[in-house]
mmCIF file of C-alpha atoms in Angstrom:
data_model
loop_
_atom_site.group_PDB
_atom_site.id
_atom_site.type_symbol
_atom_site.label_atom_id
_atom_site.label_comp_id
_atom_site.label_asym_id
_atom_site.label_seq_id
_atom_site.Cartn_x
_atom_site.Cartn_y
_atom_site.Cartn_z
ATOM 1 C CA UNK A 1 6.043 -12.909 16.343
ATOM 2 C CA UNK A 2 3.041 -12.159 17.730
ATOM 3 C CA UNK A 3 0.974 -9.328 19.549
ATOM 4 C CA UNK A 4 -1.264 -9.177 22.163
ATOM 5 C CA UNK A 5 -3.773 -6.052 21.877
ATOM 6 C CA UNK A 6 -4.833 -5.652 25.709
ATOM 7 C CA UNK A 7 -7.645 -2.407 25.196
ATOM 8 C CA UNK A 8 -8.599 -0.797 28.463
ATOM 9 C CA UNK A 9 -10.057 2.815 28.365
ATOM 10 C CA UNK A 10 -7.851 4.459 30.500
ATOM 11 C CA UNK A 11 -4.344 5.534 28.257
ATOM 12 C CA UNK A 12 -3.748 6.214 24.421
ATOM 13 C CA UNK A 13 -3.600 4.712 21.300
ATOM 14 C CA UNK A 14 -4.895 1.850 19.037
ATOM 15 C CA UNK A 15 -1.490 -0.615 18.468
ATOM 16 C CA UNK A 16 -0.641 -2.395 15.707
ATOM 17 C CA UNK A 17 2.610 -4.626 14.500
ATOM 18 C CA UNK A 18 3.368 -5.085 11.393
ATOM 19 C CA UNK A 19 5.388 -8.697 11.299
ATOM 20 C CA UNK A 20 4.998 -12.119 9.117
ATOM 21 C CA UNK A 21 2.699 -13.467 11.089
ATOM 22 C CA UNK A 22 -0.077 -11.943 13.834
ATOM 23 C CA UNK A 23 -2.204 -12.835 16.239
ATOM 24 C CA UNK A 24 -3.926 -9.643 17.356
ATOM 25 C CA UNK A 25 -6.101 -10.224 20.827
ATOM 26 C CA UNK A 26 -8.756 -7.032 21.653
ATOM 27 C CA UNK A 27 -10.213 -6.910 24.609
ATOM 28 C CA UNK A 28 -12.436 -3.809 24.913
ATOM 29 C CA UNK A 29 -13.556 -2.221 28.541
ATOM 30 C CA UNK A 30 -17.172 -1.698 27.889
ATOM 31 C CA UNK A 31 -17.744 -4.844 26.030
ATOM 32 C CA UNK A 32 -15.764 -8.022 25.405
ATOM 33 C CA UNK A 33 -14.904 -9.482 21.956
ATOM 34 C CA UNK A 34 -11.662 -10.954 20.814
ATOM 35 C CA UNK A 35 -10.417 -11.638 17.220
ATOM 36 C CA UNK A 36 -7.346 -13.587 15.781
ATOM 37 C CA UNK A 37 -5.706 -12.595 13.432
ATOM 38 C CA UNK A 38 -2.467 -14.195 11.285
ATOM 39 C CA UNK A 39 -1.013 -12.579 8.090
ATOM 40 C CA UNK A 40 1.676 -11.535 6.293
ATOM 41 C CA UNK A 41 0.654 -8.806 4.123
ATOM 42 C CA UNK A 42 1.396 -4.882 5.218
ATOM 43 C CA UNK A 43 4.087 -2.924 4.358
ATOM 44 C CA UNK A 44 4.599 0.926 4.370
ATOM 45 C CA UNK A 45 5.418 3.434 1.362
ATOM 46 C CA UNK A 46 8.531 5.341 2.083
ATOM 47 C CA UNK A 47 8.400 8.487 0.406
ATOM 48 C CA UNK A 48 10.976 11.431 0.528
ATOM 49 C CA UNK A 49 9.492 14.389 -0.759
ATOM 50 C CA UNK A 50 10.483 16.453 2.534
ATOM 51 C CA UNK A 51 13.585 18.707 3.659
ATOM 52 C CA UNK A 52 13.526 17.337 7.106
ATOM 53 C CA UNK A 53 13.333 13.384 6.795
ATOM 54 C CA UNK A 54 15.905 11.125 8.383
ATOM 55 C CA UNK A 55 18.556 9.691 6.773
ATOM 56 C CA UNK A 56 18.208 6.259 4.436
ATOM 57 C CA UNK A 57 19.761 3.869 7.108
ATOM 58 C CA UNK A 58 17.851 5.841 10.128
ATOM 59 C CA UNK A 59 14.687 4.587 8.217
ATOM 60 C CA UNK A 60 15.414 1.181 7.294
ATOM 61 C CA UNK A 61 16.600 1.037 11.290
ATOM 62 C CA UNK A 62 13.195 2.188 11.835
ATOM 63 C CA UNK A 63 11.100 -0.309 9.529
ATOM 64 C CA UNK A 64 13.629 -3.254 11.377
ATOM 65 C CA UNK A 65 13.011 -1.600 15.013
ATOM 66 C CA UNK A 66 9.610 -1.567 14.732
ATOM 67 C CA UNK A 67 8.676 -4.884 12.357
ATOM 68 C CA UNK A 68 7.858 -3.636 9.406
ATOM 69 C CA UNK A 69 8.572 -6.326 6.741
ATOM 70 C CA UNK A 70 7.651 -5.094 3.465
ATOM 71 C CA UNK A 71 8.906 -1.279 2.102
ATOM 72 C CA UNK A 72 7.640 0.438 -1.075
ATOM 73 C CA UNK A 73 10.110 2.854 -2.345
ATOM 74 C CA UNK A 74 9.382 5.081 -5.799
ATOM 75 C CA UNK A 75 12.806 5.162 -7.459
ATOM 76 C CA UNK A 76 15.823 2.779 -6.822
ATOM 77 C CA UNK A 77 17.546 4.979 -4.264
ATOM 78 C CA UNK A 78 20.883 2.948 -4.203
ATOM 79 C CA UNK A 79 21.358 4.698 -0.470
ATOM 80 C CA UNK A 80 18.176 2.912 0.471
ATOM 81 C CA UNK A 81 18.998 -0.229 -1.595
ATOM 82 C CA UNK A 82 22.544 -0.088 0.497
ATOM 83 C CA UNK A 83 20.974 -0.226 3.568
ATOM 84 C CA UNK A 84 18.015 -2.548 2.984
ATOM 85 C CA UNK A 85 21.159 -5.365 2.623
ATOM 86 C CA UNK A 86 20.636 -8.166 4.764
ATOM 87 C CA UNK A 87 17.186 -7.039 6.234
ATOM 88 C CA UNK A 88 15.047 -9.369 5.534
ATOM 89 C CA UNK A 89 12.674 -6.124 4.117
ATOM 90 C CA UNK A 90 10.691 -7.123 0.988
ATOM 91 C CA UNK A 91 10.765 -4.328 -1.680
ATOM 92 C CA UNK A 92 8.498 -2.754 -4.369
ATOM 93 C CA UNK A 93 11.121 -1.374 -6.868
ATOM 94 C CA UNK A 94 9.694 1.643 -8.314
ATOM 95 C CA UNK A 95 10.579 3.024 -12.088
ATOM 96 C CA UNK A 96 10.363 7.045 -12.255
ATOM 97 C CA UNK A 97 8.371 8.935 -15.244
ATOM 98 C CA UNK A 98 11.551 10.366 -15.914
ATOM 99 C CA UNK A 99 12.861 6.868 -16.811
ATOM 100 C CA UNK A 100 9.602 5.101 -18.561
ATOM 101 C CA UNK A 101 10.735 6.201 -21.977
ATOM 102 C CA UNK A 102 13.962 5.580 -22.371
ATOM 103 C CA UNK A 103 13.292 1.783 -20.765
ATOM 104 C CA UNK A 104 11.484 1.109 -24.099
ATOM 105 C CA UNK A 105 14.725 0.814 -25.721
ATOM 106 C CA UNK A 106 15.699 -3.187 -24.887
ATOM 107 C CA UNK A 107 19.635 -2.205 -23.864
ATOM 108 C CA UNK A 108 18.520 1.115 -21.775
ATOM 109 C CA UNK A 109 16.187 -1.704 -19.993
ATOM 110 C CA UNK A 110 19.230 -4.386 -19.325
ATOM 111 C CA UNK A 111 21.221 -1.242 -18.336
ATOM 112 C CA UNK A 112 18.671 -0.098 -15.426
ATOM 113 C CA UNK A 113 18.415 -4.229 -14.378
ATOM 114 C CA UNK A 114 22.476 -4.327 -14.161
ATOM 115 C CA UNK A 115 22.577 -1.369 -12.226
ATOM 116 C CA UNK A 116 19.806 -1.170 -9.932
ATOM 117 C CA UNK A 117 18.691 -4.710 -9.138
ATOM 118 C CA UNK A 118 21.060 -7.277 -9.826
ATOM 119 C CA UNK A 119 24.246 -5.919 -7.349
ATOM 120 C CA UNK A 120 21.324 -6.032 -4.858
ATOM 121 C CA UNK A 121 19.131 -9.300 -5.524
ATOM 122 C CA UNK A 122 21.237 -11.805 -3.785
ATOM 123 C CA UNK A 123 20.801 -10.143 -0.306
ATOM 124 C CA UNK A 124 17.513 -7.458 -0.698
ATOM 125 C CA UNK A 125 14.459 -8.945 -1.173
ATOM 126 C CA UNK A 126 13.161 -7.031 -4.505
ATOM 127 C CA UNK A 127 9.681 -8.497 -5.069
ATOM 128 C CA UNK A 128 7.475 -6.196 -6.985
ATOM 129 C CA UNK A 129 9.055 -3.434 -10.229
ATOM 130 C CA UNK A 130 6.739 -0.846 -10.497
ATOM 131 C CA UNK A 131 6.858 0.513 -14.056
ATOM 132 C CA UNK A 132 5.205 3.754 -13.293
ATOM 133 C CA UNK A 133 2.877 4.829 -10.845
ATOM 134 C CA UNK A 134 -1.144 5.998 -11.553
ATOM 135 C CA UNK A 135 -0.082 6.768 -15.144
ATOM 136 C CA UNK A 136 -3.160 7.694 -16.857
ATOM 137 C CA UNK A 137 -4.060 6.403 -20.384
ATOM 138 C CA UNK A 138 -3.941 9.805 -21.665
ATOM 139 C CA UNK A 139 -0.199 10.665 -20.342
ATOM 140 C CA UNK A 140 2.277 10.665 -22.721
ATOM 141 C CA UNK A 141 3.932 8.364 -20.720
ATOM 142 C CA UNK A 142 1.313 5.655 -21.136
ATOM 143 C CA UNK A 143 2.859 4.947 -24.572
ATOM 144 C CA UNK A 144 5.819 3.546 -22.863
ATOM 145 C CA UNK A 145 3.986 1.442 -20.323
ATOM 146 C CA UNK A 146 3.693 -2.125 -21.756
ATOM 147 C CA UNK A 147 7.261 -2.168 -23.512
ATOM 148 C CA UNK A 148 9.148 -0.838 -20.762
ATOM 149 C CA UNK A 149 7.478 -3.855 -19.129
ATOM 150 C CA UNK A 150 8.189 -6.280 -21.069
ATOM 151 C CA UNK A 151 12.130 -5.240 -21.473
ATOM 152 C CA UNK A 152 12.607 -5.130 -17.640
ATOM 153 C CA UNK A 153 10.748 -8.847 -17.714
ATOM 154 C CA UNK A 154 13.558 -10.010 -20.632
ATOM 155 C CA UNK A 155 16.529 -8.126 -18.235
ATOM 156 C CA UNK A 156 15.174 -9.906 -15.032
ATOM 157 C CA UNK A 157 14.610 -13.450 -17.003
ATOM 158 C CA UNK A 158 18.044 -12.832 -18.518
ATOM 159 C CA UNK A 159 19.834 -12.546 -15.131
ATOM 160 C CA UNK A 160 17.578 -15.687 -13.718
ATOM 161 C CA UNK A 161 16.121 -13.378 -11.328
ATOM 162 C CA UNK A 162 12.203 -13.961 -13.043
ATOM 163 C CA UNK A 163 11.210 -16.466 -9.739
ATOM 164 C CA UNK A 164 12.298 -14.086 -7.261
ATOM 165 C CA UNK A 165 10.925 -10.941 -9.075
ATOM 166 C CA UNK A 166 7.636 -9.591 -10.757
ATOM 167 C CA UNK A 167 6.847 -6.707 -13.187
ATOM 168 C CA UNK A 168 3.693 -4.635 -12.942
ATOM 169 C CA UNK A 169 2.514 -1.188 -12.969
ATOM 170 C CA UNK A 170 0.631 0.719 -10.106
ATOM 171 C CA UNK A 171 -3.025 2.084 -11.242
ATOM 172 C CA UNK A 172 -5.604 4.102 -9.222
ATOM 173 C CA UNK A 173 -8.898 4.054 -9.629
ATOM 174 C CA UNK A 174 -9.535 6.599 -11.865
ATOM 175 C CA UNK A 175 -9.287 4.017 -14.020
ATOM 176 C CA UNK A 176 -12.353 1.894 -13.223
ATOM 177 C CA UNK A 177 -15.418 3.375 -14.872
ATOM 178 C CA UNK A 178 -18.017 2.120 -13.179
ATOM 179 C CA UNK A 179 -17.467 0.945 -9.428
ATOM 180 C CA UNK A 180 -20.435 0.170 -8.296
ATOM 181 C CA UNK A 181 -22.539 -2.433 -7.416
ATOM 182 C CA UNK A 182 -18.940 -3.912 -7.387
ATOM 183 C CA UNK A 183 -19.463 -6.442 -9.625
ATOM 184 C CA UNK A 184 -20.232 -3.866 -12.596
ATOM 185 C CA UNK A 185 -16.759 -2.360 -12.470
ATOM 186 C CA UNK A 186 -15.176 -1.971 -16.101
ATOM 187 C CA UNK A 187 -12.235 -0.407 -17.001
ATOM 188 C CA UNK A 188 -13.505 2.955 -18.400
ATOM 189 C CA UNK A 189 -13.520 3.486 -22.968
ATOM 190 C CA UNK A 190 -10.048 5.551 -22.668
ATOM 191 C CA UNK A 191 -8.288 3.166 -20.160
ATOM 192 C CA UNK A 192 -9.280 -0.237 -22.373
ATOM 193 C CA UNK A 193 -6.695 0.000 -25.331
ATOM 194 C CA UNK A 194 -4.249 1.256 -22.543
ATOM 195 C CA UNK A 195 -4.723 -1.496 -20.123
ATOM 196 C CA UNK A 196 -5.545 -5.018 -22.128
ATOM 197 C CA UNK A 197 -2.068 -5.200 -22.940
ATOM 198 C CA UNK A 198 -0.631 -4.626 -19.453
ATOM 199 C CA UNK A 199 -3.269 -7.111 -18.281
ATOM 200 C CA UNK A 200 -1.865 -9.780 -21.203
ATOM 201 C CA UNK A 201 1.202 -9.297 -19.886
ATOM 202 C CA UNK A 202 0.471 -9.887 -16.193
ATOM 203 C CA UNK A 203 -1.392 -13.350 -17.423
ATOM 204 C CA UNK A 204 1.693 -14.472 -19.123
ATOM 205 C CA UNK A 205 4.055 -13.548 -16.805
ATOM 206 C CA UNK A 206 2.092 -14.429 -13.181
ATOM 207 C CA UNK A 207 2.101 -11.359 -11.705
ATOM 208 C CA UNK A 208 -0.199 -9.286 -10.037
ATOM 209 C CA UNK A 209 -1.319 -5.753 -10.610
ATOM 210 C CA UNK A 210 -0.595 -3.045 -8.076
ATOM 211 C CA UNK A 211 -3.654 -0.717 -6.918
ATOM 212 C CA UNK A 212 -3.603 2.055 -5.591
ATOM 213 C CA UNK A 213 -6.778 2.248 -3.211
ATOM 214 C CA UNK A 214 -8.048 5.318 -1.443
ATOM 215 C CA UNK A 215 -11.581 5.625 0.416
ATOM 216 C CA UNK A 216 -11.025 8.874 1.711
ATOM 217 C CA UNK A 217 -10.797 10.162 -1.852
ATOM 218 C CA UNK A 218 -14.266 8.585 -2.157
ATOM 219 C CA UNK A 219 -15.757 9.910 0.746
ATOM 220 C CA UNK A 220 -14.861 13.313 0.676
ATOM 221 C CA UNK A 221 -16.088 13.363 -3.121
ATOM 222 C CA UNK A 222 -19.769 11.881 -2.168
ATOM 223 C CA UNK A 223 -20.230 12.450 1.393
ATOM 224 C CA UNK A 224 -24.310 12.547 0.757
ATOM 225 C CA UNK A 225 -23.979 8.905 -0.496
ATOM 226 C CA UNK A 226 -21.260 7.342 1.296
ATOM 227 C CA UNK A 227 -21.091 7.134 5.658
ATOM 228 C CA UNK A 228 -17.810 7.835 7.232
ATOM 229 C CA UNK A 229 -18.573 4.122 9.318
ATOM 230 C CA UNK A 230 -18.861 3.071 5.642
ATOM 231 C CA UNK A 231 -15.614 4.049 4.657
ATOM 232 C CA UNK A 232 -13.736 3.826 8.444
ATOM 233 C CA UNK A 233 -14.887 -0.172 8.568
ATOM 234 C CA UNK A 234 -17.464 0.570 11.006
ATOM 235 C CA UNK A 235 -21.087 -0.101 9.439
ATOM 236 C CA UNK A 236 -23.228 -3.016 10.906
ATOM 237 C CA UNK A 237 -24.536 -5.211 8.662
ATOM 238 C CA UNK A 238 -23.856 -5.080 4.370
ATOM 239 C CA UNK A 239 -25.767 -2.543 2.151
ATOM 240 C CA UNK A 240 -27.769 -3.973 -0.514
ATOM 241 C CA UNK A 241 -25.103 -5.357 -2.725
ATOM 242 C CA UNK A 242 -23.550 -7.499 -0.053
ATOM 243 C CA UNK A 243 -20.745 -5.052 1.058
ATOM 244 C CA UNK A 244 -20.233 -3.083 4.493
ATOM 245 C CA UNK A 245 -17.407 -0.790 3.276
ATOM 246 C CA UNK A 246 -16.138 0.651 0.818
ATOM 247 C CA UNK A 247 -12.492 -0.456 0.541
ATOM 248 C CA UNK A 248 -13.864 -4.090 -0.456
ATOM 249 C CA UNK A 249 -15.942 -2.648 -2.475
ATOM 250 C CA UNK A 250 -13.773 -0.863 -4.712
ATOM 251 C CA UNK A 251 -11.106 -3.493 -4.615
ATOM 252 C CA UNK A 252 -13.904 -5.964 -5.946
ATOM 253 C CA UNK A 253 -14.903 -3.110 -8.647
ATOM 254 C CA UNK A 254 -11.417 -3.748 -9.970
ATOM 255 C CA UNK A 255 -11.486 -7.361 -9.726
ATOM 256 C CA UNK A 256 -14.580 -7.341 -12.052
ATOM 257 C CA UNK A 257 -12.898 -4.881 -14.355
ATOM 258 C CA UNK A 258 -10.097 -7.187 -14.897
ATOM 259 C CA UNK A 259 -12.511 -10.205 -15.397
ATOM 260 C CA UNK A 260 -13.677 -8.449 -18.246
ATOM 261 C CA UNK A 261 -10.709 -8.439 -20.047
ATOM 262 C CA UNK A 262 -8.911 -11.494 -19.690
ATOM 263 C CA UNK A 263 -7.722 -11.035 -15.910
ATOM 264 C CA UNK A 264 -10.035 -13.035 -13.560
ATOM 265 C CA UNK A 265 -6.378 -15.145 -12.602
ATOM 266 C CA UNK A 266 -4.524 -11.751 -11.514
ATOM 267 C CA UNK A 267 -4.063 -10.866 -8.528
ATOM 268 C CA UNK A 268 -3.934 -7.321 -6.971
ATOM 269 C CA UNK A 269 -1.757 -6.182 -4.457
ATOM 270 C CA UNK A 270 -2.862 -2.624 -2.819
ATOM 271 C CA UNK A 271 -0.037 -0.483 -3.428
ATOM 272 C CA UNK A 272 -1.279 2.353 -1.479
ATOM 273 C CA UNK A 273 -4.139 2.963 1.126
ATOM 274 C CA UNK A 274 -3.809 5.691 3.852
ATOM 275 C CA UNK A 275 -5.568 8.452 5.608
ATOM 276 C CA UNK A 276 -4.565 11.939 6.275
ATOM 277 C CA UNK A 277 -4.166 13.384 10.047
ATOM 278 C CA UNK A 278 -4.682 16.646 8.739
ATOM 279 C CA UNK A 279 -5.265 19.623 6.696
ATOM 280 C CA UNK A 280 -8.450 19.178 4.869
ATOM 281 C CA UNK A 281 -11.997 17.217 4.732
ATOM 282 C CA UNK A 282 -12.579 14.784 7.090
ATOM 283 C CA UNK A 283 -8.783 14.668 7.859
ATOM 284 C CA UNK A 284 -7.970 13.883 11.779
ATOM 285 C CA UNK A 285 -5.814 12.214 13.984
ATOM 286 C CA UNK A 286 -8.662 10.141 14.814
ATOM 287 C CA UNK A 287 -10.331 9.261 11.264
ATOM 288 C CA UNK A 288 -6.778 7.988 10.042
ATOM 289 C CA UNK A 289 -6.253 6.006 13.298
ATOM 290 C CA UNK A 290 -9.365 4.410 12.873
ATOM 291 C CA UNK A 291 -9.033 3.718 9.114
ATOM 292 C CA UNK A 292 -5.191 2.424 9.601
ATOM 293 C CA UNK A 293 -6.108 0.321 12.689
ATOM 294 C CA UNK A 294 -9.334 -1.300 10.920
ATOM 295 C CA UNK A 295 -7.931 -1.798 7.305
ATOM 296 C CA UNK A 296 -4.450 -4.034 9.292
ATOM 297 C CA UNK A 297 -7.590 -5.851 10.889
ATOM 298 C CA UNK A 298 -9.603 -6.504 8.167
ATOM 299 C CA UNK A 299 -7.478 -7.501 5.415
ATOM 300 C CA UNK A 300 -6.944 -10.804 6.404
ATOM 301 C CA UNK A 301 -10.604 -11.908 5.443
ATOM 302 C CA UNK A 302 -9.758 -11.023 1.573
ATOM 303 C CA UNK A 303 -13.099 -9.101 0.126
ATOM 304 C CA UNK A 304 -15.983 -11.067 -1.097
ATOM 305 C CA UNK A 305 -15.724 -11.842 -4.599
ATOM 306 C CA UNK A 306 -11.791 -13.091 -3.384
ATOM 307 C CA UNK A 307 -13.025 -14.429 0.307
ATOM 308 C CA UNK A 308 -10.414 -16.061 2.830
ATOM 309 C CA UNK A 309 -6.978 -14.323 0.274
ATOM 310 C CA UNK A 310 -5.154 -12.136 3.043
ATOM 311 C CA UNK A 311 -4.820 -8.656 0.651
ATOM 312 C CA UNK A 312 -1.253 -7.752 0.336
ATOM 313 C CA UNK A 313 -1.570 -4.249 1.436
ATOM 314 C CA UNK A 314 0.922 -0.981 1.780
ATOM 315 C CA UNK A 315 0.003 1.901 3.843
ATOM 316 C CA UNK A 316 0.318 5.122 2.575
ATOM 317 C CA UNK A 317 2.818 6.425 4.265
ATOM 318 C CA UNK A 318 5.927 6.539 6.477
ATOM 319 C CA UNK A 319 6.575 9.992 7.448
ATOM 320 C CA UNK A 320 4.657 13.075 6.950
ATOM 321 C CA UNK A 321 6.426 14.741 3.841
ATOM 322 C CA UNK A 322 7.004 18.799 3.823
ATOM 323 C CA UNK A 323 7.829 18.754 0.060
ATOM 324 C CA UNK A 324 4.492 17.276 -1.473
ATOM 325 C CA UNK A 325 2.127 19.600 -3.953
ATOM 326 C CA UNK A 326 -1.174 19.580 -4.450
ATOM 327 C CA UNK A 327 -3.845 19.651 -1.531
ATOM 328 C CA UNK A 328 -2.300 20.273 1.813
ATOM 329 C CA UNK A 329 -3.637 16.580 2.707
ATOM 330 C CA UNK A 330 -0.625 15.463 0.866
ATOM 331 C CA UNK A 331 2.240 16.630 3.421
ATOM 332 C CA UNK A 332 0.738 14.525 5.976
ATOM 333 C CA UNK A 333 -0.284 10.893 5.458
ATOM 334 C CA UNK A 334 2.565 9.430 7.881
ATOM 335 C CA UNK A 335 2.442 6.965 10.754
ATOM 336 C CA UNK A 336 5.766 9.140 12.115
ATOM 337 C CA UNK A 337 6.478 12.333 11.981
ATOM 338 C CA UNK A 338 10.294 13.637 10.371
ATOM 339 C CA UNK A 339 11.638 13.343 13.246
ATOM 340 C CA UNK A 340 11.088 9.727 13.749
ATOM 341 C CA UNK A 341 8.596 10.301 16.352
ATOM 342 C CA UNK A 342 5.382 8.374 16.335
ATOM 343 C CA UNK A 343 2.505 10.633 15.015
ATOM 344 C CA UNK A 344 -0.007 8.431 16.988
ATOM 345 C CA UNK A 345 2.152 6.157 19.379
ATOM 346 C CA UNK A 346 4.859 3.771 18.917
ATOM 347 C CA UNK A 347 5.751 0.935 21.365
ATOM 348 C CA UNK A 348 9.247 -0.529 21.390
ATOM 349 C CA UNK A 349 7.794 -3.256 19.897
ATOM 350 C CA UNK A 350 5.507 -2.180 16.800
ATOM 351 C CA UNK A 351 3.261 0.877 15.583
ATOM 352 C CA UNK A 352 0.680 1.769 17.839
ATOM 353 C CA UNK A 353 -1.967 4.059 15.988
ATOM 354 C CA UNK A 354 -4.296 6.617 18.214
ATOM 355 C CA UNK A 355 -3.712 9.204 20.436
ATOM 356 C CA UNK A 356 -7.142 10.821 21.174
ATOM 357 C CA UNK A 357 -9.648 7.583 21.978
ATOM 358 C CA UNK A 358 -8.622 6.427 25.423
ATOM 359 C CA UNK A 359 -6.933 2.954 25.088
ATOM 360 C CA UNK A 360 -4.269 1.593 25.826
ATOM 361 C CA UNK A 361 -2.141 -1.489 24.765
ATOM 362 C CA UNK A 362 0.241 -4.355 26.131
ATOM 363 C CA UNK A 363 1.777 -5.970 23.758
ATOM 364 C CA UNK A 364 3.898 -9.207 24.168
ATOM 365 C CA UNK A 365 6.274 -10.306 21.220
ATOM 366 C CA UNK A 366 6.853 -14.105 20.728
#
């Protein structure tokens, strides 16, 4: 399938289609330029942490409806697992914290394997397990990290599902003690001892580890250091260290880190990367169009210590979610709203992001 991105000043919205392969065309009013694009590498978090979301099968409809081809869900929700049958949807499986410790028992491990993934391999597409999400090296649950691992690996090599499936674990950046230049990134003293053995096990087993990877976090923590057209994809030209923004760089900052201990093979997929529409720093309709609409275009190049690798890449997230803690930021990271209404604009035929910069969008599916 393909898209056709026809930009003309006059109606709303930035579009976007999520599908296995891409050809974006942009054609701007006040200036020409046009870009190709082909890749295979976004999907969208789908996270239910509101009172007001649609049902399970209303949302897999929704992924189907409007192309999305990859789905990252944070526990194995059988009702989503039920519906994702036959769709042709590539998962990330995700463990809960509730579950990490009991997993380091070898049986509990088979258990969770028989029940959640094998009556669904033949006809859902689980790629990634997640075993735990941004645990830190100081959580209790960072004990359990690298054995729950390696029992879900035995479970999925025992039921010959070990081609079709990979184990990792889902870090954030907090991690990475030194970031920048980019090629200086370590893993910081306290992560080390937590991470080398996740890392051996990633080596061994050929699979990649999941990132997550947010530059509004960095922005709105150094805003007299860092540019918004920095951190949107919007600078001219690289900065002194060869970068001009600040998703590549951090992605790179991690790519050195594991090169320091034994990963420079692994591969990282970006497990989360969004921006919020609202309710705090920097937080607009317009900022997170921008930032979704320019990280789907840029990822194809890879980042330059891994140039030409598309970056397998999941945005951060589906619907806006009423139930989240912490800063209000949190409730609203989705492309649609509860409802199943777009939050920017959504075309029959994929997500169209913007509703504030005057452009509009054909799009022709092939």
């Amino acid at each position: 399938m393909s898209i056709i991105f026809l930009l003309v000043g006059i109606l709303l919205s930035i579009g976007l289609q999520f599908t296995e392969s891409t050809n974006l065309h942009f054609t701007c009013s006040d200036h020409i330029s046009q870009v190709s694009v082909t890749f295979s590498t976004i999907g969208v978090c789908y996270g239910v942490l509101g009172n007001n979301l649609p049902s399970k099968q209303e949302v897999v409809d929704l992924y189907k409806s409007k192309g999305i081809g990859k789905m990252r869900i944070y526990y194995p929700d059988q009702e989503v697992l039920q519906a994702l049958r036959g769709s042709n949807i590539e998962l990330i499986l995700g463990v809960t914290k509730e579950t990490l410790s009991s997993l380091t028992d070898a049986g509990e491990a088979t258990n969770w394997v028989q029940k959640y993934v094998t009556p669904y391999a033949q006809d859902v597409k689980i790629k990634y397990i997640t075993v735990g999400n941004e645990i830190k090296p100081n959580d209790n649950e960072a004990q359990y990290i690298a054995t729950a691992m390696q029992n879900i690996q035995n479970a999925i090599s025992s039921a010959n599902l070990q081609g079709q499936i990979k184990v990792s674990t889902a870090i954030d950046m907090t991690l990475i003690g030194n970031s920048y230049p980019p090629n200086a990134g370590v893993f910081t003293d306290q992560a080390n001892s937590y991470i080398q053995p996740i890392i051996n096990f990633l080596v061994k087993n050929g699979a990649p580890l999941l990132a997550n990877v947010y530059p509004y976090f960095a922005y709105i923590g150094n805003k007299q250091s860092i540019s918004l057209d920095y951190v949107l994809f919007k600078q001219q030209g690289n900065n002194e260290v060869g970068y001009n923004n600040i998703f590549d760089a951090m992605l790179d900052s991690v790519y050195a880190a594991l090169e320091k201990v034994g990963g420079s093979n692994v591969k990282i997929v970006v497990s989360e990367s969004g921006w919020p529409s609202k309710g705090g720093d920097s937080a607009s309709i317009d900022n997170a169009a921008t930032y979704y609409s320019n990280l789907i275009n840029h990822i194809k190049n890879g980042t330059p210590k891994r140039p030409g690798a598309a970056i397998e890449t999941y945005l951060f997230a589906m619907f806006d979610e009423n139930q989240k803690t912490g800063a209000t930021t949190e409730q609203h990271y989705g492309l649609f709203n509860p409802d199943k209404s777009p939050k920017y604009h959504v075309a029959q035929s994929g997500i169209e992001l913007d509703t504030t910069r005057n452009i509009t969008v054909i799009l022709n599916m092939k």
